[in-house]
Amino acid sequence: MDKRRFLAAATLGAAALPSLAQSPEAKPGPRRAGNGPTLLTLTGAIGKSNRGALDPALDQLMVKQKLSFDKAFTFDHRALMQLPARTIEPTLEYDAKPHRLSGPLLADVLRAAGVVLQDRNRVLLRAIDGYAPGMTTAELQRFRPIIATHLDGQPLPLGGLGPLWAVHDADRIPELAAKPLGDRFALCPWGLYHIEVALAPA
Ligand SMILES: Nc1nc2c(c(=O)[nH]1)N[C@H]1C(S)=C(S)[C@@H](COP(=O)(O)O)O[C@H]1N2
Ligand SMILES: [Mo]
């Protein structure tokens, strides 16, 4: 039971608990990692799944962006918050100021979906606007991006850089810090919602 539901149950009193326990709303969905809307869907070479195939009728954004999959692993905000969080403080190109960003490492998100990265893997990080940079396993290990959920302590908003932003600590990665500010974040999609784990041709 989450805190909000716990408080609601406490307000209603103990007598309300049996019916609350029976309401469909109170039951965790069998295929869901949490109770909130899915924020991130992983497809491709994943080792675990908690949802089935793309629904051509209802998965409208994914249909428009021509995704196709027969299974996926999804995270809601809470499932992402349950992974160990890392904080980085890169200077952002948008205002040339350092900002505190926190969230799980992309590597840990992949691991939670049962991905075992090999040298010839590529991950495609797809954003809501269709921007979809690919990263090789080597780049992933060099840049160690996080899936940021918070900026300066506030949840990242949809409409801004969120709800998720794959971003790295550019100031502390010499190969990136050597570039002009405007060239450091090309592999950092804001509005990230889908990750495809691909196997490069051998
Ligand atoms: N969702 C999304 N993320 C993005 C981009 C984009 O077009 N869409 N552009 C990338 C590039 S090429 C750069 S240099 C930086 C800044 O681009 P932006 O001003 O479009 O955010 O964000 C990166 N992340
Ligand atoms: Mo760019």
Tab-separated table of C-alpha atoms and ligand atoms in Angstrom:
chain	number	residue	atom	x	y	z
A	1	MET	CA	0.000	0.000	0.000
A	2	ASP	CA	1.466	3.366	-0.935
A	3	LYS	CA	1.467	6.325	1.431
A	4	ARG	CA	-1.469	8.158	-0.167
A	5	ARG	CA	-3.645	5.077	-0.148
A	6	PHE	CA	-2.533	4.284	3.380
A	7	LEU	CA	-3.578	7.756	4.524
A	8	ALA	CA	-6.918	7.460	2.703
A	9	ALA	CA	-7.529	4.092	4.370
A	10	ALA	CA	-6.584	5.511	7.758
A	11	THR	CA	-9.047	8.405	7.273
A	12	LEU	CA	-11.853	6.054	6.273
A	13	GLY	CA	-11.253	3.955	9.358
A	14	ALA	CA	-10.668	0.257	9.855
A	15	ALA	CA	-14.242	-0.674	8.813
A	16	ALA	CA	-13.540	0.527	5.286
A	17	LEU	CA	-10.460	-1.625	4.895
A	18	PRO	CA	-12.026	-4.907	3.766
A	19	SER	CA	-13.884	-3.246	0.871
A	20	LEU	CA	-10.822	-1.211	-0.011
A	21	ALA	CA	-8.779	-4.377	-0.173
A	22	GLN	CA	-11.323	-5.854	-2.603
A	23	SER	CA	-11.601	-2.876	-4.933
A	24	PRO	CA	-9.874	-3.506	-8.246
A	25	GLU	CA	-8.095	-0.175	-7.809
A	26	ALA	CA	-6.330	-1.446	-4.689
A	27	LYS	CA	-4.862	-4.485	-6.390
A	28	PRO	CA	-1.504	-4.129	-8.061
A	29	GLY	CA	-1.838	-4.934	-11.771
A	30	PRO	CA	-0.180	-8.241	-12.543
A	31	ARG	CA	1.837	-6.881	-15.439
A	32	ARG	CA	2.912	-3.594	-13.905
A	33	ALA	CA	6.140	-2.656	-12.156
A	34	GLY	CA	4.233	-0.041	-10.102
A	35	ASN	CA	0.911	1.793	-9.984
A	36	GLY	CA	1.622	4.986	-11.890
A	37	PRO	CA	1.617	5.532	-15.651
A	38	THR	CA	4.474	3.933	-17.503
A	39	LEU	CA	7.231	6.492	-18.079
A	40	LEU	CA	9.806	4.269	-19.730
A	41	THR	CA	9.434	1.207	-21.968
A	42	LEU	CA	12.354	-1.062	-22.847
A	43	THR	CA	12.197	-3.360	-25.852
A	44	GLY	CA	14.549	-5.488	-27.921
A	45	ALA	CA	17.219	-7.623	-26.269
A	46	ILE	CA	15.685	-7.545	-22.778
A	47	GLY	CA	15.784	-10.473	-20.373
A	48	LYS	CA	12.574	-9.712	-18.451
A	49	SER	CA	9.171	-8.498	-19.535
A	50	ASN	CA	6.115	-7.173	-17.751
A	51	ARG	CA	3.939	-6.243	-20.716
A	52	GLY	CA	3.045	-7.743	-24.037
A	53	ALA	CA	3.157	-6.602	-27.640
A	54	LEU	CA	2.640	-3.124	-29.034
A	55	ASP	CA	-1.077	-2.401	-29.196
A	56	PRO	CA	-1.630	-0.958	-32.697
A	57	ALA	CA	-4.808	0.779	-31.547
A	58	LEU	CA	-3.892	2.216	-28.151
A	59	ASP	CA	-0.107	2.694	-28.143
A	60	GLN	CA	-0.504	5.760	-30.338
A	61	LEU	CA	2.805	7.555	-29.800
A	62	MET	CA	4.772	4.334	-30.302
A	63	VAL	CA	2.744	3.516	-33.429
A	64	LYS	CA	3.405	6.998	-34.842
A	65	GLN	CA	7.118	6.528	-34.192
A	66	LYS	CA	6.976	3.129	-35.943
A	67	LEU	CA	7.995	0.968	-32.988
A	68	SER	CA	7.226	-2.698	-33.009
A	69	PHE	CA	7.722	-5.268	-30.271
A	70	ASP	CA	6.121	-8.405	-28.922
A	71	LYS	CA	7.154	-7.847	-25.300
A	72	ALA	CA	8.561	-5.040	-23.198
A	73	PHE	CA	9.709	-4.101	-19.718
A	74	THR	CA	8.128	-0.955	-18.320
A	75	PHE	CA	8.931	1.356	-15.409
A	76	ASP	CA	6.723	3.884	-13.699
A	77	HIS	CA	8.168	6.723	-11.616
A	78	ARG	CA	8.153	4.675	-8.449
A	79	ALA	CA	9.945	1.728	-10.013
A	80	LEU	CA	12.675	4.091	-11.231
A	81	MET	CA	12.898	5.728	-7.793
A	82	GLN	CA	13.446	2.304	-6.243
A	83	LEU	CA	16.741	1.887	-8.087
A	84	PRO	CA	19.842	3.410	-6.449
A	85	ALA	CA	19.967	7.126	-7.319
A	86	ARG	CA	23.047	8.948	-8.508
A	87	THR	CA	23.537	12.704	-8.506
A	88	ILE	CA	25.601	14.551	-11.098
A	89	GLU	CA	26.197	18.283	-11.523
A	90	PRO	CA	27.001	19.144	-15.122
A	91	THR	CA	27.027	22.647	-16.573
A	92	LEU	CA	24.001	22.670	-18.879
A	93	GLU	CA	24.111	24.176	-22.337
A	94	TYR	CA	20.718	25.792	-21.850
A	95	ASP	CA	21.844	28.378	-19.292
A	96	ALA	CA	25.592	27.639	-18.975
A	97	LYS	CA	25.120	26.948	-15.253
A	98	PRO	CA	25.774	23.794	-13.214
A	99	HIS	CA	22.613	21.966	-12.141
A	100	ARG	CA	22.030	19.004	-9.853
A	101	LEU	CA	20.473	16.057	-11.683
A	102	SER	CA	19.567	12.786	-10.040
A	103	GLY	CA	18.197	9.424	-11.025
A	104	PRO	CA	19.284	5.840	-11.603
A	105	LEU	CA	22.197	4.961	-13.848
A	106	LEU	CA	21.081	3.865	-17.299
A	107	ALA	CA	23.207	0.744	-16.713
A	108	ASP	CA	21.098	-0.117	-13.635
A	109	VAL	CA	17.839	0.478	-15.532
A	110	LEU	CA	19.036	-1.885	-18.241
A	111	ARG	CA	20.078	-4.450	-15.638
A	112	ALA	CA	16.652	-4.251	-13.976
A	113	ALA	CA	15.123	-5.221	-17.327
A	114	GLY	CA	17.428	-8.228	-17.510
A	115	VAL	CA	19.671	-6.750	-20.189
A	116	VAL	CA	23.137	-8.247	-20.342
A	117	LEU	CA	25.163	-5.784	-22.392
A	118	GLN	CA	27.639	-7.165	-24.859
A	119	ASP	CA	30.260	-5.281	-26.856
A	120	ARG	CA	28.134	-5.251	-29.968
A	121	ASN	CA	24.968	-3.955	-28.316
A	122	ARG	CA	23.591	-0.542	-29.137
A	123	VAL	CA	20.922	1.203	-27.155
A	124	LEU	CA	18.587	3.624	-28.872
A	125	LEU	CA	17.302	6.313	-26.529
A	126	ARG	CA	14.024	7.589	-27.946
A	127	ALA	CA	12.374	10.847	-26.902
A	128	ILE	CA	8.767	11.951	-27.265
A	129	ASP	CA	9.672	14.319	-30.127
A	130	GLY	CA	11.276	11.455	-32.084
A	131	TYR	CA	14.888	12.392	-31.304
A	132	ALA	CA	16.604	9.012	-30.888
A	133	PRO	CA	20.370	8.930	-30.495
A	134	GLY	CA	22.093	5.538	-30.357
A	135	MET	CA	24.855	4.664	-27.921
A	136	THR	CA	27.289	1.808	-28.190
A	137	THR	CA	28.160	-0.290	-25.164
A	138	ALA	CA	31.593	1.413	-25.140
A	139	GLU	CA	29.990	4.890	-25.058
A	140	LEU	CA	27.672	3.785	-22.317
A	141	GLN	CA	30.635	2.699	-20.211
A	142	ARG	CA	32.570	5.921	-20.903
A	143	PHE	CA	29.722	8.396	-20.363
A	144	ARG	CA	27.759	6.560	-17.645
A	145	PRO	CA	24.485	8.438	-18.260
A	146	ILE	CA	21.796	8.604	-15.631
A	147	ILE	CA	18.081	8.568	-16.296
A	148	ALA	CA	17.409	11.819	-14.492
A	149	THR	CA	14.083	12.121	-12.685
A	150	HIS	CA	14.940	15.318	-10.756
A	151	LEU	CA	16.602	18.657	-11.541
A	152	ASP	CA	17.780	20.738	-8.593
A	153	GLY	CA	15.561	18.663	-6.300
A	154	GLN	CA	12.369	19.034	-8.369
A	155	PRO	CA	10.792	16.284	-10.491
A	156	LEU	CA	11.497	16.985	-14.185
A	157	PRO	CA	8.278	18.145	-15.872
A	158	LEU	CA	6.784	16.931	-19.146
A	159	GLY	CA	6.937	20.045	-21.320
A	160	GLY	CA	10.371	20.851	-19.948
A	161	LEU	CA	13.206	18.313	-19.931
A	162	GLY	CA	11.198	15.490	-18.369
A	163	PRO	CA	9.704	13.431	-17.121
A	164	LEU	CA	12.970	11.583	-17.850
A	165	TRP	CA	16.233	12.877	-19.266
A	166	ALA	CA	19.138	10.594	-20.186
A	167	VAL	CA	22.090	12.799	-19.299
A	168	HIS	CA	25.757	12.513	-18.387
A	169	ASP	CA	28.170	14.433	-16.161
A	170	ALA	CA	29.853	16.208	-19.074
A	171	ASP	CA	32.124	18.442	-16.950
A	172	ARG	CA	33.791	15.363	-15.463
A	173	ILE	CA	34.242	13.379	-18.681
A	174	PRO	CA	37.392	14.807	-20.315
A	175	GLU	CA	36.355	13.834	-23.843
A	176	LEU	CA	33.104	15.827	-23.415
A	177	ALA	CA	34.455	18.651	-21.252
A	178	ALA	CA	36.916	19.415	-24.076
A	179	LYS	CA	34.015	20.247	-26.413
A	180	PRO	CA	32.093	23.530	-26.548
A	181	LEU	CA	29.085	23.500	-24.233
A	182	GLY	CA	26.651	23.244	-27.154
A	183	ASP	CA	28.254	20.001	-28.379
A	184	ARG	CA	28.306	18.030	-25.129
A	185	PHE	CA	24.738	16.767	-24.891
A	186	ALA	CA	23.880	15.342	-28.311
A	187	LEU	CA	23.496	11.870	-26.715
A	188	CYS	CA	21.128	13.248	-24.074
A	189	PRO	CA	17.471	13.078	-25.095
A	190	TRP	CA	15.083	14.996	-22.833
A	191	GLY	CA	11.547	13.602	-22.798
A	192	LEU	CA	12.982	10.062	-22.971
A	193	TYR	CA	10.252	7.424	-23.016
A	194	HIS	CA	11.588	4.371	-24.856
A	195	ILE	CA	14.852	2.427	-24.974
A	196	GLU	CA	15.517	-0.151	-27.620
A	197	VAL	CA	18.313	-2.610	-26.975
A	198	ALA	CA	19.657	-3.699	-30.332
A	199	LEU	CA	22.266	-6.205	-31.345
A	200	ALA	CA	24.605	-4.750	-33.962
A	201	PRO	CA	25.294	-7.011	-36.921
A	202	ALA	CA	28.201	-9.350	-36.097
B	1	LIG	N1	14.254	15.203	-27.015
B	1	LIG	C1	15.309	15.819	-27.559
B	1	LIG	N2	16.479	15.779	-26.914
B	1	LIG	C2	17.571	16.377	-27.466
B	1	LIG	C3	17.504	17.009	-28.720
B	1	LIG	C4	16.240	17.039	-29.368
B	1	LIG	O1	16.072	17.581	-30.484
B	1	LIG	N3	15.174	16.436	-28.763
B	1	LIG	N4	18.635	17.550	-29.281
B	1	LIG	C5	19.933	17.069	-28.791
B	1	LIG	C6	21.045	17.870	-29.222
B	1	LIG	S1	21.681	17.575	-30.757
B	1	LIG	C7	21.597	18.783	-28.410
B	1	LIG	S2	22.969	19.651	-28.891
B	1	LIG	C8	21.005	19.076	-27.123
B	1	LIG	C9	20.410	20.445	-27.165
B	1	LIG	O2	19.430	20.439	-28.164
B	1	LIG	P1	17.996	21.052	-27.847
B	1	LIG	O3	18.235	22.534	-27.773
B	1	LIG	O4	17.146	20.645	-29.023
B	1	LIG	O5	17.526	20.486	-26.576
B	1	LIG	O6	19.961	18.215	-26.722
B	1	LIG	C10	19.946	16.944	-27.271
B	1	LIG	N5	18.748	16.310	-26.781
B	2	MO	MO	23.192	19.309	-31.144
